[in-house]
DNA sequence: GCCGTTTTCGGCCCGACTGTTTTCAGTCG
């Protein structure tokens, strides 16, 4: 069992305990332990197997949870979880995912109506039965109905980081490579497509301890679910001569494949997952590698992230594909948090982790005071923090730290902190964290005002979406992007796997309008700095090159840009 | 439930908004 799955089960238990109205500090302990485990560099399962080690060495894991962890990896559950699942059906957790319903609401609905599925909840709202309960009304019913509809659209999909973790593990185990939407870098993944030439792989896959619910199995293909989360995995075994054709075929996208096959036909070829064949004599002319297929069709090889039939075939034909940004181009990370607000590490720890990644600089950007829950900084603390960073930089640490802030954009578009305090800082990210449901016009006015602020360097997570959970807020994107381009305010591509915001379509749009970008992780822990790869992959989906992204500049060039 | 003790029990995070309301509980971040 991977750490990420263990963490999920602990969080699920904490959610159920919350519905049960248990002691909030005990619940928090479970969440803390989950957070520590999720970001722990070693596998919990390996530590548990080692008689010379103890998981209680992990900050946040004590005796009780250590015992639960042992049971969890042995049998997939533990007593506290079993107990909670007896009281409340697991589907209640699904109701918790609906915005507007918290633990108390879920509990009330369960106790009054025995509602346990979204379907029942939906019917209840449609029949306006919620209004019979105290403190529930028509507006809530409406909000829940909307929430259910959004939730359904995203159900059954998985975040890229989870799918990548599973994919890496299985690929190593099987000697396979990923295809499908994971390879294209889609922000969510419905199922994993793995390809191999190893004939033993199918049998091996089915014997994997975390593989269950076999959906189909044959000589060359097996399909099953993986892990507690039930991610569907398809493994295909293909002959070596067809490997490139199969990789091309199963990487997709569907639209890209259709366009490519049409092109092949026009040129007298037929393309399928076994190869590229001449129509007149059925002779195979390509198939071992993707490159030879694309080349034979008069194209340069197209990076998987671009394969959406959005103009990439035409560009490849003319040799005008962009030279896409790569992870190794990144020289710094410009959005991260420390214990000053809601991060888990110190400035020194974040800087050291970034230095270890080979970065030349970072900006520390804790929250501002409007985010009281996160212990956001006020003017006084900002000034002190800027001084602390100057002090830090006096010694050569092998990395330069810039003093920054993720400053809230207030409801009316003003910055959360006074401009003279913000002017003390090197780097201000402006972000929306509240009043996300404004009317589009009001939201546009608000963001225009924020972008007009002379202290703002970059607009953070610009659509506000939280994948599988929250929809982006509505505003006139073009208007804000044009203004940002005019004033030299950058757009952030937030690399956190929960956000990946901006997404490909808007990246392309903003680039066309003259915008430039940063790619930053929004790390709340040193481990999160490695999420940069997901951001870069999204940037590639948005056709961005090294030049489009400010934090590909070396320290000297970046500093020069700051002074502009 | 965890942590850190001036060790074995006390502290751990809370402000703002919304609408369920007319004084405040529940949700969100």
Coordinates of C-alpha atoms (C1' of nucleotides) in Angstrom, one line a residue:
Chain A
X1 CA 0.0 0.0 0.0
X2 CA 1.4 3.4 -1.0
X3 CA 1.6 6.3 1.4
X4 CA -0.9 8.3 -0.5
X5 CA -3.5 5.5 -0.1
X6 CA -2.8 5.2 3.6
X7 CA -3.2 8.9 4.0
X8 CA -6.5 8.8 2.1
X9 CA -7.9 6.1 4.4
X10 CA -6.9 8.1 7.5
X11 CA -8.6 11.2 6.1
X12 CA -11.7 9.2 5.2
X13 CA -11.8 8.0 8.8
X14 CA -11.4 11.5 10.1
X15 CA -14.3 12.6 7.9
X16 CA -16.5 9.9 9.3
X17 CA -15.5 10.8 12.9
X18 CA -16.4 14.4 12.1
X19 CA -19.9 13.3 11.0
X20 CA -20.1 11.3 14.2
X21 CA -19.4 14.6 16.1
X22 CA -16.3 13.2 17.8
X23 CA -13.6 15.3 19.6
X24 CA -12.2 17.8 17.1
X25 CA -8.7 17.5 18.4
X26 CA -8.7 13.7 18.0
X27 CA -10.0 14.2 14.4
X28 CA -7.2 16.7 13.7
X29 CA -4.6 14.2 14.9
X30 CA -5.8 11.8 12.2
X31 CA -5.5 14.5 9.6
X32 CA -2.1 15.6 10.8
X33 CA -0.9 12.0 10.6
X34 CA -2.3 11.7 7.1
X35 CA -0.5 14.8 6.0
X36 CA 2.8 13.7 7.5
X37 CA 2.5 10.3 5.9
X38 CA 1.4 11.6 2.5
X39 CA 4.6 13.7 2.3
X40 CA 6.9 11.2 4.0
X41 CA 9.9 10.4 1.7
X42 CA 9.9 6.6 2.5
X43 CA 7.2 4.0 2.2
X44 CA 5.3 3.4 5.5
X45 CA 4.9 -0.2 4.6
X46 CA 8.7 -0.7 4.4
X47 CA 9.3 1.0 7.7
X48 CA 6.6 -1.2 9.3
X49 CA 8.4 -4.3 8.0
X50 CA 11.7 -3.2 9.4
X51 CA 12.0 -4.5 13.0
X52 CA 14.7 -1.9 13.8
X53 CA 12.5 1.1 12.9
X54 CA 9.3 2.6 14.2
X55 CA 6.7 4.7 12.4
X56 CA 6.3 6.7 15.6
X57 CA 9.4 8.5 14.6
X58 CA 7.2 10.4 12.1
X59 CA 6.0 13.6 13.6
X60 CA 2.3 13.3 14.1
X61 CA 2.2 9.5 14.4
X62 CA 1.9 8.2 17.9
X63 CA 1.3 4.7 19.4
X64 CA -2.3 4.5 18.6
X65 CA -2.1 5.5 14.9
X66 CA 1.1 3.3 14.6
X67 CA -1.1 0.3 15.6
X68 CA -3.7 1.3 13.1
X69 CA -1.2 1.6 10.3
X70 CA 0.1 -1.9 11.0
X71 CA -3.5 -3.2 10.7
X72 CA -4.2 -1.0 7.7
X73 CA -1.4 -2.4 5.6
X74 CA -2.2 -6.0 6.7
X75 CA -5.9 -6.1 6.1
X76 CA -6.9 -2.8 4.6
X77 CA -8.7 -1.3 7.6
X78 CA -8.4 -0.7 11.4
X79 CA -10.8 -0.8 14.3
X80 CA -11.7 2.9 14.5
X81 CA -12.5 2.9 10.8
X82 CA -14.6 -0.3 11.0
X83 CA -16.5 1.3 13.9
X84 CA -17.3 4.4 12.0
X85 CA -18.3 2.5 8.9
X86 CA -20.8 0.6 11.1
X87 CA -22.4 3.9 12.2
X88 CA -22.5 5.7 8.9
X89 CA -22.5 4.3 5.3
X90 CA -19.4 5.1 3.3
X91 CA -21.6 6.9 0.8
X92 CA -22.1 9.6 3.4
X93 CA -18.5 10.6 2.6
X94 CA -19.7 11.4 -0.9
X95 CA -22.3 13.8 0.5
X96 CA -19.4 15.6 2.3
X97 CA -17.9 16.4 -1.1
X98 CA -20.9 18.5 -1.9
X99 CA -20.2 22.2 -1.2
X100 CA -22.7 23.5 1.3
X101 CA -22.9 20.3 3.2
X102 CA -20.6 19.8 6.1
X103 CA -20.4 17.1 8.7
X104 CA -23.3 18.4 10.7
X105 CA -25.5 18.6 7.7
X106 CA -24.7 15.1 6.6
X107 CA -25.4 13.8 10.0
X108 CA -28.7 15.5 10.3
X109 CA -29.8 14.2 6.9
X110 CA -28.7 10.7 7.8
X111 CA -30.6 10.8 11.1
X112 CA -33.8 12.3 9.8
X113 CA -34.1 10.8 6.3
X114 CA -31.6 7.9 6.3
X115 CA -30.2 9.6 3.2
X116 CA -27.0 7.9 2.2
X117 CA -26.6 8.3 -1.5
X118 CA -26.3 11.3 -3.8
X119 CA -29.3 10.0 -5.7
X120 CA -31.5 10.1 -2.5
X121 CA -30.1 13.5 -1.6
X122 CA -30.9 14.9 -5.0
X123 CA -34.5 13.6 -4.8
X124 CA -34.9 15.1 -1.4
X125 CA -33.8 18.5 -2.7
X126 CA -36.0 18.3 -5.7
X127 CA -39.0 17.5 -3.5
X128 CA -38.0 20.4 -1.2
X129 CA -37.9 18.2 1.8
X130 CA -34.8 19.7 3.2
X131 CA -36.8 22.7 4.2
X132 CA -38.6 20.6 6.8
X133 CA -35.4 20.5 8.8
X134 CA -34.3 23.3 11.1
X135 CA -31.7 25.6 9.6
X136 CA -32.1 24.3 6.1
X137 CA -33.8 26.1 3.3
X138 CA -34.5 26.6 -0.3
X139 CA -31.1 28.2 -1.1
X140 CA -29.3 25.3 0.4
X141 CA -31.4 22.9 -1.7
X142 CA -30.4 24.8 -4.8
X143 CA -26.8 24.9 -3.9
X144 CA -26.7 21.1 -3.2
X145 CA -28.4 20.3 -6.6
X146 CA -25.8 22.3 -8.4
X147 CA -23.0 20.7 -6.4
X148 CA -24.3 17.2 -7.2
X149 CA -24.4 17.9 -10.9
X150 CA -20.8 19.2 -10.8
X151 CA -19.7 16.2 -8.7
X152 CA -21.2 13.7 -11.2
X153 CA -19.3 15.2 -14.1
X154 CA -16.0 14.5 -12.4
X155 CA -16.8 11.3 -10.6
X156 CA -14.6 8.3 -11.5
X157 CA -11.7 10.4 -12.4
X158 CA -8.4 10.7 -10.5
X159 CA -5.9 13.5 -10.0
X160 CA -2.7 13.3 -12.1
X161 CA -0.4 12.9 -9.1
X162 CA -2.3 9.8 -7.8
X163 CA -2.5 8.2 -11.3
X164 CA 1.2 9.0 -11.8
X165 CA 2.2 7.3 -8.6
X166 CA 0.3 4.2 -9.4
X167 CA 1.6 4.2 -13.0
X168 CA 5.2 4.5 -12.0
X169 CA 4.9 1.7 -9.5
X170 CA 3.2 -0.6 -12.0
X171 CA 5.4 0.3 -14.9
X172 CA 8.5 -0.6 -12.9
X173 CA 6.9 -3.8 -11.7
X174 CA 5.8 -4.9 -15.2
X175 CA 8.4 -3.4 -17.4
X176 CA 5.8 -1.2 -19.1
X177 CA 5.3 2.4 -20.2
X178 CA 2.2 4.6 -19.8
X179 CA 0.1 5.7 -22.7
X180 CA -3.4 7.3 -22.6
X181 CA -4.4 10.6 -21.0
X182 CA -1.7 10.2 -18.3
X183 CA 1.0 10.4 -21.0
X184 CA -0.7 13.4 -22.5
X185 CA -0.6 15.0 -19.1
X186 CA -4.3 15.5 -18.7
X187 CA -5.1 17.0 -15.2
X188 CA -7.4 14.1 -14.3
X189 CA -7.2 10.6 -15.5
X190 CA -10.1 8.1 -15.9
X191 CA -8.0 5.0 -16.3
X192 CA -4.4 3.9 -16.9
X193 CA -3.3 2.4 -20.2
X194 CA 0.0 0.6 -19.8
X195 CA 1.9 -1.0 -22.7
X196 CA 4.6 -3.6 -22.7
X197 CA 6.4 -6.1 -24.9
X198 CA 7.0 -8.4 -22.0
X199 CA 4.8 -11.5 -22.5
X200 CA 4.9 -12.4 -18.8
X201 CA 3.5 -9.0 -17.9
X202 CA -0.2 -9.8 -18.1
X203 CA 0.1 -12.7 -15.7
X204 CA 2.3 -10.7 -13.4
X205 CA -0.2 -7.8 -13.4
X206 CA -3.1 -10.1 -12.3
X207 CA -1.0 -11.5 -9.5
X208 CA -0.2 -8.0 -8.1
X209 CA -1.4 -7.8 -4.5
X210 CA -3.3 -4.6 -5.1
X211 CA -5.0 -5.7 -8.3
X212 CA -8.6 -6.8 -7.9
X213 CA -12.0 -6.9 -9.7
X214 CA -10.6 -8.3 -12.9
X215 CA -12.8 -6.9 -15.6
X216 CA -11.3 -8.9 -18.5
X217 CA -8.2 -10.9 -19.3
X218 CA -6.8 -12.6 -22.3
X219 CA -3.5 -13.3 -24.1
X220 CA -2.6 -9.7 -24.9
X221 CA -4.8 -7.6 -22.6
X222 CA -5.9 -7.5 -19.0
X223 CA -8.1 -5.0 -17.3
X224 CA -8.7 -4.7 -13.6
X225 CA -9.0 -2.2 -10.7
X226 CA -6.1 -1.2 -8.6
X227 CA -5.9 -0.3 -4.9
X228 CA -8.5 1.0 -2.5
X229 CA -9.5 3.8 -4.9
X230 CA -10.3 1.3 -7.6
X231 CA -8.5 3.1 -10.5
X232 CA -9.0 1.0 -13.6
X233 CA -5.8 -0.2 -15.3
X234 CA -5.5 -1.7 -18.8
X235 CA -2.3 -3.6 -19.5
X236 CA -1.6 -4.5 -23.1
X237 CA 1.2 -6.7 -24.4
X238 CA 2.2 -5.9 -28.0
X239 CA 4.8 -7.3 -30.4
X240 CA 8.0 -5.2 -30.6
X241 CA 7.5 -4.4 -34.2
X242 CA 4.1 -2.8 -33.4
X243 CA 5.2 -1.0 -30.2
X244 CA 5.4 2.5 -31.6
X245 CA 2.0 2.1 -33.4
X246 CA 0.4 0.8 -30.2
X247 CA 1.9 3.6 -28.2
X248 CA 0.7 6.1 -30.7
X249 CA -2.8 4.5 -30.9
X250 CA -3.3 4.2 -27.1
X251 CA -1.9 7.6 -26.2
X252 CA -4.6 9.3 -28.2
X253 CA -6.3 11.6 -28.0
X254 CA -9.2 10.2 -30.0
X255 CA -9.4 13.3 -32.2
X256 CA -5.7 13.4 -32.8
X257 CA -5.8 9.7 -33.9
X258 CA -8.8 10.3 -36.2
X259 CA -7.0 13.2 -37.9
X260 CA -3.8 11.2 -38.2
X261 CA -5.6 8.2 -39.8
X262 CA -7.4 10.5 -42.3
X263 CA -4.1 11.9 -43.2
X264 CA -2.6 8.4 -43.7
X265 CA -5.5 7.4 -46.0
X266 CA -5.0 10.5 -48.1
X267 CA -1.3 9.4 -48.5
X268 CA -2.2 5.9 -49.4
X269 CA -1.6 4.4 -46.0
X270 CA -3.7 2.8 -43.3
X271 CA -2.9 3.3 -39.7
X272 CA -3.9 1.2 -36.8
X273 CA -2.4 0.0 -33.5
X274 CA -0.3 -2.6 -35.3
X275 CA 1.5 -0.3 -37.7
X276 CA 1.3 1.9 -40.7
X277 CA 0.5 -0.1 -43.8
X278 CA 0.5 0.7 -47.5
X279 CA -3.0 0.3 -48.8
X280 CA -2.1 -1.2 -52.2
X281 CA 0.0 -4.1 -51.0
X282 CA -0.7 -4.2 -47.3
X283 CA 3.0 -3.8 -46.6
X284 CA 4.0 -2.5 -43.2
X285 CA 6.1 0.6 -43.6
X286 CA 6.3 1.7 -40.0
X287 CA 5.3 0.7 -36.5
X288 CA 8.3 0.0 -34.3
X289 CA 8.6 3.6 -33.1
X290 CA 6.3 6.6 -33.0
X291 CA 8.9 8.7 -34.8
X292 CA 8.9 6.5 -37.9
X293 CA 5.1 6.7 -38.1
X294 CA 5.0 10.5 -37.9
X295 CA 8.0 10.9 -40.2
X296 CA 6.5 8.6 -42.9
X297 CA 3.3 10.7 -42.7
X298 CA 5.4 13.8 -43.4
X299 CA 5.3 15.1 -39.9
X300 CA 7.8 15.7 -37.1
X301 CA 7.2 13.7 -34.0
X302 CA 4.5 15.4 -31.9
X303 CA 4.9 15.5 -28.2
X304 CA 2.1 13.7 -26.4
X305 CA 0.9 16.8 -24.6
X306 CA 0.0 18.4 -27.9
X307 CA -2.0 15.5 -29.3
X308 CA -5.5 17.0 -29.0
X309 CA -6.1 17.9 -32.6
X310 CA -5.8 21.6 -31.8
X311 CA -3.6 22.5 -34.7
X312 CA -0.6 20.4 -33.8
X313 CA -0.7 18.3 -37.0
X314 CA -0.7 21.4 -39.2
X315 CA 2.2 22.8 -37.2
X316 CA 4.1 19.5 -37.4
X317 CA 3.6 19.5 -41.1
X318 CA 5.2 22.9 -41.5
X319 CA 7.9 22.2 -39.0
X320 CA 6.5 24.9 -36.8
X321 CA 5.8 23.0 -33.5
X322 CA 6.9 25.1 -30.6
X323 CA 10.0 24.1 -28.7
X324 CA 8.1 23.2 -25.6
X325 CA 9.4 24.1 -22.1
X326 CA 11.0 21.2 -20.1
X327 CA 11.4 20.6 -16.4
X328 CA 15.1 21.2 -16.7
X329 CA 14.5 24.7 -17.9
X330 CA 13.0 25.7 -14.5
X331 CA 15.5 27.7 -12.3
X332 CA 13.3 28.8 -9.4
X333 CA 10.0 28.4 -7.7
X334 CA 8.0 31.6 -7.0
X335 CA 5.0 30.5 -4.8
X336 CA 5.4 28.6 -1.5
X337 CA 4.4 28.7 2.1
X338 CA 6.2 28.2 5.4
X339 CA 5.1 27.9 9.0
X340 CA 4.6 31.6 9.1
X341 CA 1.2 30.9 7.6
X342 CA -0.1 27.5 6.8
X343 CA 3.0 25.7 5.5
X344 CA 4.7 22.8 7.3
X345 CA 8.4 23.8 7.1
X346 CA 10.6 26.8 7.8
X347 CA 12.1 29.2 5.4
X348 CA 15.5 27.5 5.8
X349 CA 14.0 24.0 5.1
X350 CA 12.2 25.2 2.0
X351 CA 15.3 27.0 0.7
X352 CA 17.5 23.9 1.3
X353 CA 15.0 21.6 -0.5
X354 CA 14.9 24.0 -3.4
X355 CA 18.7 24.2 -3.5
X356 CA 18.8 20.4 -3.6
X357 CA 16.5 20.5 -6.7
X358 CA 19.2 22.7 -8.4
X359 CA 17.2 25.9 -8.2
X360 CA 19.0 29.2 -8.1
X361 CA 16.2 31.1 -6.3
X362 CA 12.8 30.9 -4.7
X363 CA 10.2 33.3 -3.4
X364 CA 8.5 32.6 -0.1
X365 CA 4.9 33.7 -0.4
X366 CA 2.9 33.2 2.8
X367 CA -0.7 34.2 3.1
X368 CA -1.9 37.7 4.0
X369 CA -4.1 38.5 7.0
X370 CA -7.5 38.1 5.3
X371 CA -6.8 34.3 5.5
X372 CA -7.0 34.4 9.3
X373 CA -7.3 30.7 9.5
X374 CA -4.0 30.3 7.8
X375 CA -2.4 32.8 10.2
X376 CA -1.8 35.2 7.4
X377 CA 0.7 38.1 7.8
X378 CA -0.3 41.6 8.6
X379 CA 1.7 44.7 7.6
X380 CA 4.0 44.5 10.7
X381 CA 4.8 40.9 10.1
X382 CA 5.5 41.5 6.4
X383 CA 8.0 44.2 7.2
X384 CA 9.7 41.9 9.8
X385 CA 9.7 39.0 7.3
X386 CA 11.4 41.1 4.6
X387 CA 14.1 42.0 7.1
X388 CA 14.5 38.3 8.0
X389 CA 15.0 37.4 4.3
X390 CA 17.6 40.1 3.9
X391 CA 19.4 38.7 6.9
X392 CA 19.1 35.1 5.4
X393 CA 20.6 36.2 2.1
X394 CA 23.7 37.8 3.8
X395 CA 25.3 34.4 4.0
X396 CA 25.9 32.4 0.9
X397 CA 23.5 29.6 1.0
X398 CA 23.8 28.4 -2.5
X399 CA 20.3 29.8 -3.3
X400 CA 18.8 33.2 -3.3
X401 CA 15.5 33.8 -1.4
X402 CA 13.1 36.5 -2.4
X403 CA 10.7 37.9 0.1
X404 CA 7.2 37.6 -1.1
X405 CA 3.6 37.3 -0.1
X406 CA 0.5 35.7 -1.5
X407 CA -1.7 38.7 -0.9
X408 CA -5.5 38.3 -0.9
X409 CA -7.5 40.2 -3.5
X410 CA -10.3 41.6 -1.4
X411 CA -13.9 41.7 -2.5
X412 CA -13.6 45.1 -4.1
X413 CA -10.3 44.3 -5.8
X414 CA -8.1 46.1 -3.3
X415 CA -5.0 44.4 -1.9
X416 CA -5.4 42.9 1.6
X417 CA -2.3 44.9 2.9
X418 CA -1.3 48.5 2.5
X419 CA 0.9 49.3 -0.5
X420 CA 3.8 50.7 1.5
X421 CA 4.2 47.4 3.4
X422 CA 3.9 45.4 0.1
X423 CA 6.5 47.6 -1.4
X424 CA 9.0 46.2 1.1
X425 CA 8.8 42.8 -0.6
X426 CA 10.5 41.6 -3.8
X427 CA 7.5 39.6 -5.1
X428 CA 3.8 39.8 -4.6
X429 CA 1.4 37.1 -5.8
X430 CA -2.2 38.3 -5.8
X431 CA -4.9 35.6 -5.3
X432 CA -8.6 35.2 -4.7
X433 CA -9.5 33.1 -1.7
X434 CA -12.9 34.4 -0.8
X435 CA -16.1 35.7 -2.4
X436 CA -15.6 33.4 -5.3
X437 CA -19.3 33.4 -6.4
X438 CA -19.5 37.0 -7.5
X439 CA -21.4 37.9 -10.6
X440 CA -19.1 37.9 -13.6
X441 CA -19.1 41.6 -14.1
X442 CA -18.3 42.3 -10.4
X443 CA -15.5 39.7 -10.5
X444 CA -14.0 41.2 -13.7
X445 CA -14.0 44.7 -12.1
X446 CA -12.4 43.2 -9.0
X447 CA -9.6 41.4 -10.9
X448 CA -9.0 44.4 -13.2
X449 CA -8.4 46.5 -10.1
X450 CA -6.0 43.9 -8.7
X451 CA -4.0 43.7 -11.9
X452 CA -3.8 47.5 -11.9
X453 CA -2.1 47.5 -8.5
X454 CA 1.6 48.6 -9.1
X455 CA 2.9 46.2 -6.4
X456 CA 1.4 43.0 -7.9
X457 CA 3.8 40.9 -9.9
X458 CA 1.7 37.9 -10.7
X459 CA -1.9 36.7 -10.5
X460 CA -2.1 33.5 -8.6
X461 CA -4.2 30.4 -9.5
X462 CA -6.1 32.6 -11.9
X463 CA -9.4 30.5 -12.3
X464 CA -9.6 29.3 -8.8
X465 CA -10.7 25.8 -9.8
X466 CA -10.0 22.9 -7.5
X467 CA -10.0 19.7 -9.6
X468 CA -12.9 17.3 -8.9
X469 CA -14.2 19.7 -6.4
X470 CA -14.7 23.3 -7.3
X471 CA -15.5 25.1 -10.5
X472 CA -13.6 28.1 -11.7
X473 CA -15.0 31.5 -10.9
X474 CA -16.6 33.4 -13.7
X475 CA -15.2 36.6 -15.2
X476 CA -14.1 38.1 -18.5
X477 CA -10.8 36.3 -18.9
X478 CA -9.8 38.1 -22.1
X479 CA -10.3 41.6 -20.5
X480 CA -8.2 40.7 -17.5
X481 CA -5.5 39.0 -19.6
X482 CA -5.2 42.0 -21.9
X483 CA -4.8 44.3 -19.0
X484 CA -2.3 42.0 -17.4
X485 CA -0.3 41.8 -20.6
X486 CA -0.3 45.6 -20.9
X487 CA 0.9 46.2 -17.4
X488 CA 3.4 43.3 -17.3
X489 CA 1.6 41.4 -14.6
X490 CA 2.2 37.7 -15.1
X491 CA -0.2 34.8 -15.0
X492 CA 0.7 32.0 -12.6
X493 CA 0.4 28.4 -13.7
X494 CA -0.1 26.8 -10.3
X495 CA 1.5 23.4 -10.4
X496 CA -0.4 21.9 -7.4
X497 CA -2.0 18.7 -8.7
X498 CA -5.3 19.9 -7.1
X499 CA -5.3 23.0 -9.2
X500 CA -3.2 23.0 -12.3
X501 CA -4.5 26.4 -12.9
X502 CA -4.3 27.9 -15.6
X503 CA -5.2 25.0 -17.8
X504 CA -4.1 24.4 -21.4
X505 CA -6.9 26.3 -23.2
X506 CA -6.5 29.5 -21.2
X507 CA -2.7 29.3 -21.3
X508 CA -2.9 29.3 -25.1
X509 CA -5.4 32.1 -25.0
X510 CA -3.4 34.2 -22.6
X511 CA -0.3 33.7 -24.6
X512 CA -2.1 34.8 -27.7
X513 CA -3.1 38.0 -25.8
X514 CA 0.5 38.7 -25.0
X515 CA 0.8 37.4 -21.4
X516 CA 3.8 35.9 -19.8
X517 CA 3.8 33.3 -17.0
X518 CA 5.3 31.8 -14.0
X519 CA 5.1 28.1 -13.1
X520 CA 5.1 27.6 -9.3
X521 CA 4.2 24.8 -7.0
X522 CA 2.3 26.6 -4.1
X523 CA 4.3 24.1 -1.9
X524 CA 3.2 23.8 1.7
X525 CA 5.9 21.3 2.4
X526 CA 9.4 20.7 0.9
X527 CA 8.0 17.5 -0.8
X528 CA 5.5 19.5 -2.8
X529 CA 8.3 21.3 -4.6
X530 CA 8.6 18.3 -6.8
X531 CA 5.0 18.9 -8.2
X532 CA 6.8 21.3 -10.6
X533 CA 6.7 18.5 -13.2
X534 CA 2.9 18.6 -13.3
X535 CA 3.0 22.3 -13.9
X536 CA 5.5 22.0 -16.7
X537 CA 3.5 19.3 -18.3
X538 CA 0.4 21.5 -18.2
X539 CA 2.5 24.3 -19.7
X540 CA 3.5 22.0 -22.5
X541 CA -0.2 21.3 -23.1
X542 CA -0.6 25.0 -23.4
X543 CA 2.1 25.2 -26.1
X544 CA 4.4 27.3 -23.8
X545 CA 8.1 27.6 -24.5
X546 CA 10.9 28.4 -22.2
X547 CA 10.7 32.1 -23.2
X548 CA 7.1 32.3 -22.1
X549 CA 8.0 31.5 -18.5
X550 CA 9.8 33.9 -16.2
X551 CA 11.2 31.4 -13.8
X552 CA 13.3 29.8 -16.5
X553 CA 15.6 32.8 -16.3
X554 CA 18.8 32.5 -14.4
X555 CA 19.2 34.5 -11.1
X556 CA 20.8 37.4 -12.8
X557 CA 18.2 37.8 -15.6
X558 CA 15.4 37.2 -13.1
X559 CA 16.7 39.9 -10.8
X560 CA 17.0 42.3 -13.8
X561 CA 13.3 41.6 -14.7
X562 CA 12.3 42.4 -11.1
X563 CA 13.8 45.8 -11.3
X564 CA 11.9 46.6 -14.5
Chain B
dG1 C1' -4.8 11.3 19.5
dC2 C1' -0.3 13.7 19.6
dC3 C1' 3.1 16.3 21.8
dG4 C1' 6.1 17.9 25.2
dT5 C1' 6.9 18.6 29.2
dT6 C1' 9.1 23.0 34.7
dT7 C1' 6.6 14.4 32.0
dT8 C1' 1.8 11.6 32.7
dC9 C1' -1.9 16.1 31.8
dG10 C1' -3.2 20.2 29.4
dG11 C1' -3.1 22.4 25.2
dC12 C1' -4.0 21.9 20.4
dC13 C1' -6.7 27.5 15.4
dC14 C1' -10.1 30.8 14.3
dG15 C1' -12.4 34.9 11.6
dA16 C1' -15.9 35.9 8.3
dC17 C1' -19.8 35.0 5.9
dT18 C1' -24.3 33.1 4.9
dG19 C1' -28.7 32.1 5.4
dT20 C1' -30.8 28.1 8.3
dT21 C1' -32.2 33.8 11.3
dT22 C1' -33.8 38.1 14.6
dT23 C1' -29.1 35.9 17.7
dC24 C1' -26.4 32.1 15.9
dA25 C1' -25.0 27.4 14.0
dG26 C1' -22.7 25.6 10.2
dT27 C1' -19.5 26.0 6.5
dC28 C1' -15.5 27.6 4.4
dG29 C1' -10.9 28.6 4.0

